[in-house]
Amino acid sequence: MGTVRVSGTCPICGKNIEHKGFMVLPELEFQIKMQWHCLAEHKKWIIKPEYTVRFIMCVLLGYPLVLVRGIVLLVTFPFWWIHENI
């Protein structure tokens, strides 16, 4: 699995924020990093509503999808292993 680089600028201070993550959910990880920067540095959420809505949607949809993918992998791996080794 490769890595993806996502970058953007802080809407408050203009600082370039860059994130290098796996291909699973790089946008979600970047939005979390952007929100964390704004909370830590500026003590407020990002003003632009599209960033906050995207962040909330990524959290609501992204994490459950990763959990479902992990559960499917854990459930199917033993059957695959048995199939390959018998």
Tab-separated table of C-alpha atoms in Angstrom:
chain	number	residue	atom	x	y	z
A	1	MET	CA	0.000	0.000	0.000
A	2	GLY	CA	1.474	3.349	-0.993
A	3	THR	CA	1.463	6.677	0.721
A	4	VAL	CA	-0.267	9.877	-0.307
A	5	ARG	CA	0.764	13.447	0.479
A	6	VAL	CA	-2.005	15.941	1.251
A	7	SER	CA	-1.259	19.595	1.908
A	8	GLY	CA	-3.113	22.832	2.448
A	9	THR	CA	-2.821	26.186	4.142
A	10	CYS	CA	-4.323	27.243	7.428
A	11	PRO	CA	-7.185	29.668	6.710
A	12	ILE	CA	-6.281	31.735	9.783
A	13	CYS	CA	-2.490	32.153	9.683
A	14	GLY	CA	-1.622	30.886	6.193
A	15	LYS	CA	0.850	28.279	7.466
A	16	ASN	CA	1.399	25.366	5.075
A	17	ILE	CA	0.200	22.149	6.704
A	18	GLU	CA	1.345	18.926	5.093
A	19	HIS	CA	0.418	15.350	5.868
A	20	LYS	CA	1.837	12.144	4.464
A	21	GLY	CA	-0.446	9.196	5.103
A	22	PHE	CA	-1.527	5.833	3.820
A	23	MET	CA	-3.953	5.532	0.930
A	24	VAL	CA	-6.791	4.431	3.209
A	25	LEU	CA	-8.001	7.800	4.459
A	26	PRO	CA	-5.384	10.528	3.903
A	27	GLU	CA	-8.041	13.242	3.671
A	28	LEU	CA	-9.465	12.294	7.069
A	29	GLU	CA	-6.028	12.334	8.684
A	30	PHE	CA	-5.282	15.697	7.059
A	31	GLN	CA	-8.550	17.228	8.271
A	32	ILE	CA	-7.827	16.035	11.807
A	33	LYS	CA	-4.344	17.549	11.597
A	34	MET	CA	-5.759	20.839	10.266
A	35	GLN	CA	-8.385	21.046	13.027
A	36	TRP	CA	-5.757	20.156	15.642
A	37	HIS	CA	-3.478	22.947	14.369
A	38	CYS	CA	-6.293	25.498	14.559
A	39	LEU	CA	-7.294	24.410	18.065
A	40	ALA	CA	-3.718	24.321	19.379
A	41	GLU	CA	-2.373	27.467	17.722
A	42	HIS	CA	-5.418	29.717	17.432
A	43	LYS	CA	-7.732	28.304	20.137
A	44	LYS	CA	-10.675	28.024	17.750
A	45	TRP	CA	-12.235	25.794	15.131
A	46	ILE	CA	-11.689	26.555	11.485
A	47	ILE	CA	-14.026	29.353	10.459
A	48	LYS	CA	-14.858	27.940	7.008
A	49	PRO	CA	-17.905	25.686	7.298
A	50	GLU	CA	-16.869	23.412	4.429
A	51	TYR	CA	-13.739	22.356	6.339
A	52	THR	CA	-15.692	21.612	9.504
A	53	VAL	CA	-18.446	19.760	7.615
A	54	ARG	CA	-15.834	17.742	5.715
A	55	PHE	CA	-14.073	16.935	8.991
A	56	ILE	CA	-17.297	15.764	10.646
A	57	MET	CA	-18.303	13.693	7.606
A	58	CYS	CA	-14.856	12.099	7.429
A	59	VAL	CA	-15.056	11.126	11.089
A	60	LEU	CA	-18.625	9.829	10.814
A	61	LEU	CA	-17.982	7.850	7.625
A	62	GLY	CA	-14.259	7.204	7.622
A	63	TYR	CA	-13.566	5.536	10.927
A	64	PRO	CA	-16.452	3.043	10.697
A	65	LEU	CA	-15.276	2.068	7.198
A	66	VAL	CA	-11.761	1.392	8.474
A	67	LEU	CA	-13.179	-0.647	11.355
A	68	VAL	CA	-15.394	-2.671	8.998
A	69	ARG	CA	-12.414	-3.301	6.725
A	70	GLY	CA	-10.359	-4.543	9.671
A	71	ILE	CA	-13.148	-6.806	10.902
A	72	VAL	CA	-13.649	-8.279	7.421
A	73	LEU	CA	-9.915	-8.925	7.181
A	74	LEU	CA	-9.843	-10.617	10.593
A	75	VAL	CA	-12.851	-12.789	9.749
A	76	THR	CA	-11.742	-13.826	6.258
A	77	PHE	CA	-8.009	-14.312	6.906
A	78	PRO	CA	-8.315	-17.676	8.726
A	79	PHE	CA	-10.461	-19.084	5.904
A	80	TRP	CA	-7.976	-17.839	3.315
A	81	TRP	CA	-5.066	-19.321	5.291
A	82	ILE	CA	-6.816	-22.698	5.596
A	83	HIS	CA	-7.645	-22.653	1.880
A	84	GLU	CA	-4.042	-21.883	0.896
A	85	ASN	CA	-2.435	-24.429	3.223
A	86	ILE	CA	-4.650	-27.453	2.673
